Amino acid sequence: MADTQEAVQNLVCELKRGTLVLSVLSQLEAPQYGYSLVQRLSDRGLAIEQNTLYPLLRRLEKQGLLESDWSLEENRPRRYYKLSPQGVSVLAQLHGEWDDLVRVIDRLLNEEETGNGTD
Amino acid sequence: MELIERYIYAVGKRLPRKQRADIEKELKSLIMDELDARTGEGKPAKEDITAVLMEMGPPAQVAARYTEKGRYLIGPALYPTYIMIAGIMAGAVLLGLTISMLVGFLSTQPDAGQALLQVGLLIPRFLMAAVTGLGFLTIAFALIERFMPEKQIMSLKDEDVWDPSQLPQVPAKYDEVKPWEEILGIVLAVAAIVIFNAFPEVIGIYWLEGESTIHMLSKEALAYYLPFWNIVWGLSIGKNGLLLYRGRWELGTRIYDIVLSLLNIAVLAVMIAGPRLLNETVAGAIQKAAGANIPDLMRTALVLAFGVAIVVTAVETGFKIFRLIRDRAQAA
């Protein structure tokens, strides 16, 4: 039983990891700084560890999907990230891919529920 | 607050220097934000700081996530090449040490005990030389890993352009090459070339006559045969090298091997017909001492030995040819 639980945990982790970039990009049409992004994602039901998110933001910036700027507010420097023009177009394409994927997976799973291969 | 500085320092020292300052600055602002969220505007208690840092994760882990492609001394793209060259280098070092030891034997003529010691010393010498070589090799590869752009390294692997039909056949059992056999062959042939060309005087049995020792084998005969032997040894090293490089027996190497065997037979035949190997001075002395015609007997024995060698090689060669034809017929 414990083994099954562990296997499920790992698989869920894999699944989430695959959707991470899409989730992050989707929230960065307006600038966000690290902590506000964590909050935003968690408000919408996606709990994400900071030490996963922050390095990811830098990586996406290096890939040219995000732009960042330091700005000083309340006496504290904060780095704000937002989509670059390339990021906007990538997000749109990923969004399309995601919709397709959801449709396909949905079809696969429901086919199984109705007895798999009635046709 | 001091805890935060210590935490950031612990992460920072694990980061590449180029990105360090920037990441440290960002990390600090992130931690401060977390603290604010936890304590509001008030001064944070030590427990709050600890909790926030615990949530961020262990410094090593955080640093690892920031260093994107992983920090390798020698990355996965270069690793197979590195291992291959290291193996070749180890073989070459062993070969070089063995040859220099054999040459040493010939010039110093050690007794059995000393010789054994030298052979024993081969192990630490090999280790020392191999470690030194491996060190330089590693430095060279680490420099490539560090300074060559990632894309260029990936193109070294050449894995994008491939074609399943270009993959080599799985070698049949009898087509497999055992590398150590070929390496041994090379070592022996090199040793033979070195000994016979550079130190011919040490070969063979000695005949004691009064104070001086006389060589039992005729110098003239050795000089006469040496070019033939050199050709055979040279070609045999070529064969070993080719097999090592190709990793399997192929039609070309099979034919090469058969030609080499035929050449062997020819050289043996020349040795039967050509100048006598037995030193005439020694032969005279033996005859005088023994009274009987022992030298003639010895000559006959030598001729017989060469004859047997010819027959054995011929049978072996016949078998090789037969198998080659059979395999070709099966493959067709």
CSV table of C-alpha atoms in Angstrom, one decimal:
chain,number,residue,atom,x,y,z
A,1,MET,CA,0.0,0.0,0.0
A,2,ALA,CA,2.8,2.4,1.0
A,3,ASP,CA,4.5,1.5,-2.3
A,4,THR,CA,1.4,2.4,-4.3
A,5,GLN,CA,1.0,5.7,-2.4
A,6,GLU,CA,4.6,6.5,-3.2
A,7,ALA,CA,4.3,5.7,-6.8
A,8,VAL,CA,1.2,7.8,-7.1
A,9,GLN,CA,3.0,10.7,-5.4
A,10,ASN,CA,5.8,10.5,-7.8
A,11,LEU,CA,3.6,10.4,-10.8
A,12,VAL,CA,1.5,13.3,-9.6
A,13,CYS,CA,4.7,15.2,-9.2
A,14,GLU,CA,5.7,14.4,-12.7
A,15,LEU,CA,2.4,15.6,-14.0
A,16,LYS,CA,2.6,18.9,-12.1
A,17,ARG,CA,6.1,19.5,-13.2
A,18,GLY,CA,5.0,19.3,-16.8
A,19,THR,CA,2.4,21.9,-16.3
A,20,LEU,CA,4.5,24.3,-14.3
A,21,VAL,CA,5.8,26.5,-17.1
A,22,LEU,CA,2.3,26.9,-18.5
A,23,SER,CA,0.9,27.8,-15.1
A,24,VAL,CA,3.6,30.4,-14.5
A,25,LEU,CA,3.4,32.0,-17.9
A,26,SER,CA,-0.3,32.2,-17.6
A,27,GLN,CA,0.0,34.5,-14.6
A,28,LEU,CA,2.6,36.9,-16.0
A,29,GLU,CA,0.8,39.0,-18.5
A,30,ALA,CA,1.0,41.7,-15.8
A,31,PRO,CA,4.3,42.1,-13.9
A,32,GLN,CA,4.6,40.1,-10.7
A,33,TYR,CA,7.4,39.7,-8.2
A,34,GLY,CA,8.3,36.4,-6.8
A,35,TYR,CA,6.3,36.4,-3.6
A,36,SER,CA,3.2,37.9,-5.2
A,37,LEU,CA,3.3,35.2,-7.9
A,38,VAL,CA,3.5,32.5,-5.3
A,39,GLN,CA,0.5,34.1,-3.6
A,40,ARG,CA,-1.4,34.4,-6.9
A,41,LEU,CA,-0.8,30.8,-7.8
A,42,SER,CA,-1.7,29.5,-4.4
A,43,ASP,CA,-4.9,31.6,-4.4
A,44,ARG,CA,-5.9,29.9,-7.6
A,45,GLY,CA,-5.2,26.4,-6.1
A,46,LEU,CA,-1.6,25.8,-7.3
A,47,ALA,CA,0.7,25.3,-4.3
A,48,ILE,CA,4.3,25.6,-5.5
A,49,GLU,CA,7.5,25.6,-3.5
A,50,GLN,CA,9.4,28.8,-3.7
A,51,ASN,CA,12.7,27.1,-4.3
A,52,THR,CA,11.2,25.6,-7.4
A,53,LEU,CA,9.5,28.8,-8.6
A,54,TYR,CA,12.2,31.3,-8.2
A,55,PRO,CA,14.9,29.5,-10.2
A,56,LEU,CA,12.3,28.7,-12.8
A,57,LEU,CA,11.6,32.4,-13.3
A,58,ARG,CA,15.3,33.1,-14.0
A,59,ARG,CA,15.5,30.2,-16.4
A,60,LEU,CA,12.4,31.4,-18.3
A,61,GLU,CA,14.0,34.9,-18.5
A,62,LYS,CA,17.2,33.4,-19.8
A,63,GLN,CA,15.2,31.6,-22.5
A,64,GLY,CA,13.7,34.9,-23.5
A,65,LEU,CA,10.1,34.2,-22.4
A,66,LEU,CA,10.2,36.6,-19.5
A,67,GLU,CA,11.5,40.1,-18.9
A,68,SER,CA,12.5,41.4,-15.5
A,69,ASP,CA,13.1,44.7,-13.8
A,70,TRP,CA,14.1,45.7,-10.4
A,71,SER,CA,11.9,48.4,-8.8
A,72,LEU,CA,12.1,50.0,-5.4
A,73,GLU,CA,8.9,50.2,-3.4
A,74,GLU,CA,8.4,50.5,0.4
A,75,ASN,CA,12.2,50.8,0.6
A,76,ARG,CA,12.6,47.3,-0.7
A,77,PRO,CA,14.0,46.3,-4.1
A,78,ARG,CA,11.9,43.8,-5.9
A,79,ARG,CA,12.4,42.0,-9.2
A,80,TYR,CA,9.3,42.1,-11.3
A,81,TYR,CA,8.8,39.5,-14.0
A,82,LYS,CA,6.5,39.7,-17.0
A,83,LEU,CA,6.0,38.0,-20.4
A,84,SER,CA,8.2,39.1,-23.2
A,85,PRO,CA,6.7,39.5,-26.7
A,86,GLN,CA,8.1,36.0,-27.4
A,87,GLY,CA,6.7,34.8,-24.1
A,88,VAL,CA,3.2,36.0,-25.2
A,89,SER,CA,3.3,34.1,-28.4
A,90,VAL,CA,4.7,31.0,-26.7
A,91,LEU,CA,2.0,31.2,-24.1
A,92,ALA,CA,-0.7,31.3,-26.8
A,93,GLN,CA,0.7,28.3,-28.5
A,94,LEU,CA,1.1,26.3,-25.3
A,95,HIS,CA,-2.5,27.2,-24.4
A,96,GLY,CA,-3.6,25.6,-27.7
A,97,GLU,CA,-1.5,22.5,-27.1
A,98,TRP,CA,-2.9,22.2,-23.6
A,99,ASP,CA,-6.5,22.4,-24.9
A,100,ASP,CA,-5.8,19.6,-27.4
A,101,LEU,CA,-4.1,17.5,-24.7
A,102,VAL,CA,-7.0,17.9,-22.3
A,103,ARG,CA,-9.4,16.8,-25.0
A,104,VAL,CA,-7.3,13.7,-25.9
A,105,ILE,CA,-6.7,12.6,-22.4
A,106,ASP,CA,-10.4,13.1,-21.6
A,107,ARG,CA,-11.3,10.9,-24.5
A,108,LEU,CA,-8.8,8.2,-23.5
A,109,LEU,CA,-10.0,8.2,-19.9
A,110,ASN,CA,-13.7,8.1,-20.6
A,111,GLU,CA,-13.3,5.5,-23.3
A,112,GLU,CA,-11.9,3.2,-20.5
A,113,GLU,CA,-14.8,3.9,-18.2
A,114,THR,CA,-17.3,2.8,-20.8
A,115,GLY,CA,-15.6,-0.5,-21.3
A,116,ASN,CA,-12.8,0.3,-23.7
A,117,GLY,CA,-13.3,-0.7,-27.3
A,118,THR,CA,-17.0,-1.1,-27.9
A,119,ASP,CA,-16.6,-0.1,-31.5
B,1,MET,CA,18.6,39.2,10.4
B,2,GLU,CA,22.1,37.7,10.8
B,3,LEU,CA,20.5,34.3,10.1
B,4,ILE,CA,19.3,35.5,6.8
B,5,GLU,CA,22.8,36.8,5.9
B,6,ARG,CA,24.2,33.4,6.8
B,7,TYR,CA,21.7,31.6,4.7
B,8,ILE,CA,22.2,33.8,1.7
B,9,TYR,CA,26.0,33.4,2.0
B,10,ALA,CA,25.6,29.6,2.3
B,11,VAL,CA,23.6,29.5,-1.0
B,12,GLY,CA,25.8,32.1,-2.7
B,13,LYS,CA,29.0,30.2,-2.2
B,14,ARG,CA,27.6,27.3,-4.1
B,15,LEU,CA,26.6,29.4,-7.1
B,16,PRO,CA,28.7,30.3,-10.2
B,17,ARG,CA,30.5,33.5,-9.5
B,18,LYS,CA,28.9,35.3,-12.5
B,19,GLN,CA,25.4,35.0,-11.2
B,20,ARG,CA,26.1,35.1,-7.5
B,21,ALA,CA,25.5,38.7,-6.6
B,22,ASP,CA,22.3,38.9,-8.7
B,23,ILE,CA,20.8,35.8,-7.2
B,24,GLU,CA,21.8,36.8,-3.7
B,25,LYS,CA,20.1,40.1,-4.1
B,26,GLU,CA,16.9,38.5,-5.4
B,27,LEU,CA,16.9,35.8,-2.8
B,28,LYS,CA,17.2,38.5,0.0
B,29,SER,CA,14.2,40.4,-1.4
B,30,LEU,CA,12.2,37.2,-1.6
B,31,ILE,CA,13.0,36.2,1.9
B,32,MET,CA,12.0,39.7,3.2
B,33,ASP,CA,8.7,39.4,1.4
B,34,GLU,CA,8.0,36.1,3.0
B,35,LEU,CA,8.9,37.5,6.4
B,36,ASP,CA,6.6,40.5,5.8
B,37,ALA,CA,3.7,38.2,4.9
B,38,ARG,CA,4.3,36.2,8.1
B,39,THR,CA,4.9,39.0,10.6
B,40,GLY,CA,3.2,42.1,9.1
B,41,GLU,CA,5.1,45.3,9.7
B,42,GLY,CA,6.5,44.3,13.1
B,43,LYS,CA,10.0,43.1,13.8
B,44,PRO,CA,10.3,39.5,12.9
B,45,ALA,CA,11.1,37.0,15.7
B,46,LYS,CA,13.9,34.5,15.4
B,47,GLU,CA,11.3,31.7,15.1
B,48,ASP,CA,9.7,33.5,12.1
B,49,ILE,CA,13.1,33.8,10.3
B,50,THR,CA,13.8,30.2,11.0
B,51,ALA,CA,10.5,29.1,9.7
B,52,VAL,CA,10.9,31.1,6.5
B,53,LEU,CA,14.3,29.8,5.8
B,54,MET,CA,13.2,26.2,6.5
B,55,GLU,CA,10.5,26.8,3.9
B,56,MET,CA,13.0,28.0,1.4
B,57,GLY,CA,14.9,24.7,1.7
B,58,PRO,CA,18.5,23.6,2.4
B,59,PRO,CA,21.1,26.0,0.9
B,60,ALA,CA,22.7,23.3,-1.3
B,61,GLN,CA,19.3,22.4,-2.8
B,62,VAL,CA,18.4,26.0,-3.5
B,63,ALA,CA,21.7,26.6,-5.1
B,64,ALA,CA,21.4,23.5,-7.2
B,65,ARG,CA,18.1,24.6,-8.6
B,66,TYR,CA,19.5,28.0,-9.6
B,67,THR,CA,22.4,26.4,-11.5
B,68,GLU,CA,20.4,25.4,-14.5
B,69,LYS,CA,22.2,22.9,-16.6
B,70,GLY,CA,23.9,21.3,-13.7
B,71,ARG,CA,27.6,21.9,-13.0
B,72,TYR,CA,29.7,19.2,-14.5
B,73,LEU,CA,33.4,18.7,-14.6
B,74,ILE,CA,32.8,16.6,-17.6
B,75,GLY,CA,29.2,16.5,-18.8
B,76,PRO,CA,27.1,13.7,-20.3
B,77,ALA,CA,27.9,14.8,-23.9
B,78,LEU,CA,31.6,14.5,-23.5
B,79,TYR,CA,31.7,11.6,-21.0
B,80,PRO,CA,31.7,8.7,-23.5
B,81,THR,CA,34.6,10.2,-25.5
B,82,TYR,CA,36.5,10.9,-22.2
B,83,ILE,CA,36.1,7.3,-21.1
B,84,MET,CA,37.2,5.9,-24.5
B,85,ILE,CA,40.3,8.1,-24.6
B,86,ALA,CA,41.1,7.2,-21.0
B,87,GLY,CA,41.0,3.5,-21.9
B,88,ILE,CA,43.2,3.9,-24.9
B,89,MET,CA,45.6,5.9,-22.8
B,90,ALA,CA,45.8,3.3,-20.1
B,91,GLY,CA,46.6,0.6,-22.8
B,92,ALA,CA,49.2,2.8,-24.4
B,93,VAL,CA,50.9,3.5,-21.0
B,94,LEU,CA,51.0,-0.2,-20.2
B,95,LEU,CA,52.4,-0.9,-23.6
B,96,GLY,CA,55.1,1.8,-23.3
B,97,LEU,CA,56.1,0.7,-19.8
B,98,THR,CA,56.3,-3.0,-20.8
B,99,ILE,CA,58.5,-2.2,-23.8
B,100,SER,CA,60.8,0.0,-21.8
B,101,MET,CA,61.1,-2.7,-19.2
B,102,LEU,CA,61.9,-5.3,-21.8
B,103,VAL,CA,64.5,-3.0,-23.4
B,104,GLY,CA,65.9,-2.4,-19.9
B,105,PHE,CA,66.2,-6.2,-19.4
B,106,LEU,CA,68.2,-6.5,-22.6
B,107,SER,CA,70.6,-3.7,-21.8
B,108,THR,CA,71.2,-4.5,-18.1
B,109,GLN,CA,70.8,-8.4,-18.3
B,110,PRO,CA,69.3,-8.7,-14.8
B,111,ASP,CA,69.2,-12.0,-13.0
B,112,ALA,CA,65.8,-13.7,-12.3
B,113,GLY,CA,65.2,-12.0,-9.0
B,114,GLN,CA,65.9,-8.5,-10.3
B,115,ALA,CA,63.7,-9.3,-13.4
B,116,LEU,CA,60.9,-10.4,-11.2
B,117,LEU,CA,61.2,-7.2,-9.1
B,118,GLN,CA,61.0,-5.1,-12.3
B,119,VAL,CA,57.9,-7.0,-13.3
B,120,GLY,CA,56.4,-6.3,-9.9
B,121,LEU,CA,57.3,-2.7,-10.1
B,122,LEU,CA,55.3,-2.5,-13.3
B,123,ILE,CA,52.1,-2.2,-11.2
B,124,PRO,CA,53.0,0.9,-9.2
B,125,ARG,CA,54.7,2.5,-12.2
B,126,PHE,CA,51.6,1.9,-14.3
B,127,LEU,CA,49.4,3.4,-11.5
B,128,MET,CA,51.6,6.5,-11.3
B,129,ALA,CA,51.8,7.0,-15.0
B,130,ALA,CA,48.1,6.3,-15.5
B,131,VAL,CA,47.0,8.7,-12.7
B,132,THR,CA,49.2,11.4,-14.2
B,133,GLY,CA,47.9,10.8,-17.7
B,134,LEU,CA,44.3,10.7,-16.4
B,135,GLY,CA,44.9,14.0,-14.6
B,136,PHE,CA,46.0,15.8,-17.7
B,137,LEU,CA,43.2,14.2,-19.7
B,138,THR,CA,40.6,15.3,-17.2
B,139,ILE,CA,41.9,18.8,-17.1
B,140,ALA,CA,41.7,19.0,-20.9
B,141,PHE,CA,38.2,17.7,-20.9
B,142,ALA,CA,37.1,20.0,-18.1
B,143,LEU,CA,38.4,22.9,-20.1
B,144,ILE,CA,36.4,21.8,-23.1
B,145,GLU,CA,33.3,21.4,-20.9
B,146,ARG,CA,33.9,24.9,-19.4
B,147,PHE,CA,34.6,26.9,-22.5
B,148,MET,CA,33.1,25.2,-25.5
B,149,PRO,CA,29.5,26.5,-26.2
B,150,GLU,CA,26.9,23.9,-25.3
B,151,LYS,CA,25.6,23.6,-28.8
B,152,GLN,CA,29.0,22.7,-30.2
B,153,ILE,CA,29.4,20.1,-27.5
B,154,MET,CA,26.1,18.6,-28.4
B,155,SER,CA,27.0,18.5,-32.1
B,156,LEU,CA,30.0,16.4,-31.1
B,157,LYS,CA,27.6,13.7,-30.1
B,158,ASP,CA,26.2,13.8,-33.6
B,159,GLU,CA,23.1,12.0,-32.5
B,160,ASP,CA,20.6,14.1,-34.4
B,161,VAL,CA,21.7,12.8,-37.7
B,162,TRP,CA,21.5,9.0,-37.7
B,163,ASP,CA,20.0,6.3,-39.7
B,164,PRO,CA,19.0,2.9,-38.3
B,165,SER,CA,20.3,1.2,-41.4
B,166,GLN,CA,23.7,2.6,-40.7
B,167,LEU,CA,23.9,0.9,-37.4
B,168,PRO,CA,26.6,-1.9,-37.5
B,169,GLN,CA,25.5,-5.5,-37.5
B,170,VAL,CA,25.7,-7.3,-34.3
B,171,PRO,CA,28.9,-9.4,-34.7
B,172,ALA,CA,28.5,-13.1,-34.8
B,173,LYS,CA,30.3,-15.0,-32.0
B,174,TYR,CA,33.3,-15.8,-34.2
B,175,ASP,CA,33.4,-12.2,-35.5
B,176,GLU,CA,33.9,-10.8,-32.1
B,177,VAL,CA,37.3,-9.3,-31.3
B,178,LYS,CA,38.7,-9.6,-27.8
B,179,PRO,CA,40.6,-6.4,-27.3
B,180,TRP,CA,43.1,-7.8,-24.8
B,181,GLU,CA,44.2,-10.5,-27.2
B,182,GLU,CA,44.9,-7.9,-29.9
B,183,ILE,CA,46.8,-5.7,-27.4
B,184,LEU,CA,48.8,-8.7,-26.2
B,185,GLY,CA,49.6,-9.4,-29.9
B,186,ILE,CA,50.8,-5.9,-30.4
B,187,VAL,CA,52.9,-6.0,-27.2
B,188,LEU,CA,54.6,-9.3,-28.2
B,189,ALA,CA,55.3,-8.2,-31.8
B,190,VAL,CA,56.7,-4.8,-30.6
B,191,ALA,CA,58.9,-6.6,-28.1
B,192,ALA,CA,60.1,-9.0,-30.8
B,193,ILE,CA,60.9,-6.2,-33.2
B,194,VAL,CA,62.8,-4.3,-30.5
B,195,ILE,CA,64.7,-7.4,-29.3
B,196,PHE,CA,65.7,-8.8,-32.6
B,197,ASN,CA,66.6,-5.4,-34.2
B,198,ALA,CA,68.3,-3.6,-31.3
B,199,PHE,CA,69.7,-6.4,-29.2
B,200,PRO,CA,70.2,-9.5,-31.4
B,201,GLU,CA,73.2,-10.6,-29.4
B,202,VAL,CA,71.1,-11.7,-26.4
B,203,ILE,CA,68.9,-14.1,-28.3
B,204,GLY,CA,69.4,-17.8,-28.3
B,205,ILE,CA,71.5,-20.2,-26.2
B,206,TYR,CA,75.1,-19.6,-25.3
B,207,TRP,CA,77.9,-22.0,-25.8
B,208,LEU,CA,80.7,-21.7,-23.3
B,209,GLU,CA,84.1,-22.1,-24.8
B,210,GLY,CA,86.9,-21.4,-22.4
B,211,GLU,CA,86.5,-17.9,-21.1
B,212,SER,CA,84.2,-16.4,-23.7
B,213,THR,CA,80.6,-17.2,-24.6
B,214,ILE,CA,79.7,-17.7,-28.2
B,215,HIS,CA,76.4,-17.2,-29.6
B,216,MET,CA,74.8,-20.4,-30.8
B,217,LEU,CA,72.8,-18.7,-33.6
B,218,SER,CA,74.6,-17.4,-36.6
B,219,LYS,CA,74.7,-13.6,-36.8
B,220,GLU,CA,74.8,-13.7,-40.5
B,221,ALA,CA,71.7,-15.9,-40.7
B,222,LEU,CA,69.8,-13.7,-38.3
B,223,ALA,CA,70.7,-10.6,-40.3
B,224,TYR,CA,69.5,-12.4,-43.4
B,225,TYR,CA,66.1,-13.4,-42.0
B,226,LEU,CA,65.5,-10.2,-40.0
B,227,PRO,CA,63.9,-8.2,-42.8
B,228,PHE,CA,61.4,-11.0,-43.5
B,229,TRP,CA,60.5,-11.2,-39.8
B,230,ASN,CA,60.1,-7.5,-39.5
B,231,ILE,CA,57.6,-7.5,-42.3
B,232,VAL,CA,55.6,-10.3,-40.7
B,233,TRP,CA,55.6,-8.6,-37.3
B,234,GLY,CA,54.8,-5.2,-38.8
B,235,LEU,CA,51.9,-6.6,-40.7
B,236,SER,CA,50.7,-8.5,-37.7
B,237,ILE,CA,50.7,-5.3,-35.6
B,238,GLY,CA,48.7,-3.7,-38.4
B,239,LYS,CA,46.2,-6.5,-38.2
B,240,ASN,CA,45.9,-6.2,-34.4
B,241,GLY,CA,45.4,-2.5,-34.7
B,242,LEU,CA,42.8,-2.8,-37.4
B,243,LEU,CA,40.8,-5.3,-35.4
B,244,LEU,CA,41.0,-3.1,-32.3
B,245,TYR,CA,39.8,-0.1,-34.4
B,246,ARG,CA,37.0,-1.9,-36.2
B,247,GLY,CA,36.0,-4.0,-33.1
B,248,ARG,CA,35.1,-7.0,-35.2
B,249,TRP,CA,36.4,-9.4,-37.9
B,250,GLU,CA,35.3,-8.4,-41.4
B,251,LEU,CA,35.9,-9.7,-44.9
B,252,GLY,CA,38.9,-7.4,-45.3
B,253,THR,CA,40.6,-8.4,-42.0
B,254,ARG,CA,39.9,-12.1,-42.7
B,255,ILE,CA,41.7,-11.9,-46.0
B,256,TYR,CA,44.4,-9.8,-44.5
B,257,ASP,CA,44.8,-12.5,-41.8
B,258,ILE,CA,45.0,-15.3,-44.5
B,259,VAL,CA,47.5,-13.4,-46.5
B,260,LEU,CA,49.6,-13.0,-43.3
B,261,SER,CA,49.4,-16.7,-42.6
B,262,LEU,CA,50.6,-17.5,-46.2
B,263,LEU,CA,53.4,-15.0,-45.7
B,264,ASN,CA,54.3,-16.8,-42.5
B,265,ILE,CA,54.6,-20.1,-44.4
B,266,ALA,CA,56.7,-18.5,-47.0
B,267,VAL,CA,59.1,-17.1,-44.4
B,268,LEU,CA,59.4,-20.5,-42.7
B,269,ALA,CA,60.1,-22.1,-46.1
B,270,VAL,CA,62.9,-19.5,-46.7
B,271,MET,CA,64.3,-20.4,-43.3
B,272,ILE,CA,64.5,-24.0,-44.2
B,273,ALA,CA,66.2,-23.3,-47.5
B,274,GLY,CA,68.3,-20.3,-46.5
B,275,PRO,CA,71.5,-19.9,-44.5
B,276,ARG,CA,71.9,-22.1,-41.5
B,277,LEU,CA,70.8,-20.7,-38.2
B,278,LEU,CA,73.3,-22.7,-36.2
B,279,ASN,CA,76.6,-20.9,-35.7
B,280,GLU,CA,79.3,-22.8,-37.6
B,281,THR,CA,82.0,-22.2,-35.0
B,282,VAL,CA,79.7,-23.6,-32.3
B,283,ALA,CA,78.8,-26.5,-34.5
B,284,GLY,CA,82.5,-27.3,-35.0
B,285,ALA,CA,83.1,-27.2,-31.3
B,286,ILE,CA,80.2,-29.4,-30.5
B,287,GLN,CA,81.3,-32.0,-33.0
B,288,LYS,CA,84.8,-32.0,-31.6
B,289,ALA,CA,83.6,-32.4,-28.1
B,290,ALA,CA,80.9,-35.0,-28.6
B,291,GLY,CA,82.6,-36.9,-31.4
B,292,ALA,CA,79.2,-37.7,-32.9
B,293,ASN,CA,77.5,-35.7,-35.6
B,294,ILE,CA,75.3,-33.8,-33.1
B,295,PRO,CA,75.3,-30.5,-35.1
B,296,ASP,CA,73.8,-32.3,-38.0
B,297,LEU,CA,71.1,-33.7,-35.8
B,298,MET,CA,70.4,-30.3,-34.4
B,299,ARG,CA,70.1,-28.9,-37.9
B,300,THR,CA,67.7,-31.7,-38.8
B,301,ALA,CA,65.7,-31.0,-35.7
B,302,LEU,CA,65.4,-27.3,-36.6
B,303,VAL,CA,64.3,-28.1,-40.1
B,304,LEU,CA,61.8,-30.5,-38.7
B,305,ALA,CA,60.5,-27.9,-36.3
B,306,PHE,CA,60.1,-25.4,-39.2
B,307,GLY,CA,58.4,-28.1,-41.2
B,308,VAL,CA,55.9,-28.8,-38.4
B,309,ALA,CA,55.3,-25.1,-38.1
B,310,ILE,CA,54.6,-24.9,-41.8
B,311,VAL,CA,52.1,-27.8,-41.7
B,312,VAL,CA,50.3,-26.4,-38.6
B,313,THR,CA,50.1,-22.9,-40.1
B,314,ALA,CA,48.9,-24.4,-43.4
B,315,VAL,CA,46.2,-26.4,-41.8
B,316,GLU,CA,45.1,-23.4,-39.8
B,317,THR,CA,45.0,-21.2,-42.9
B,318,GLY,CA,43.0,-23.9,-44.8
B,319,PHE,CA,40.5,-23.9,-41.9
B,320,LYS,CA,40.3,-20.1,-42.0
B,321,ILE,CA,39.7,-20.1,-45.8
B,322,PHE,CA,37.1,-22.8,-45.5
B,323,ARG,CA,35.2,-20.9,-42.8
B,324,LEU,CA,35.4,-17.7,-44.7
B,325,ILE,CA,33.9,-19.3,-47.8
B,326,ARG,CA,31.3,-21.1,-45.7
B,327,ASP,CA,30.2,-17.9,-43.9
B,328,ARG,CA,30.0,-15.9,-47.1
B,329,ALA,CA,27.9,-18.7,-48.6
B,330,GLN,CA,25.6,-18.6,-45.6
B,331,ALA,CA,25.3,-14.9,-45.7
B,332,ALA,CA,24.4,-14.9,-49.4
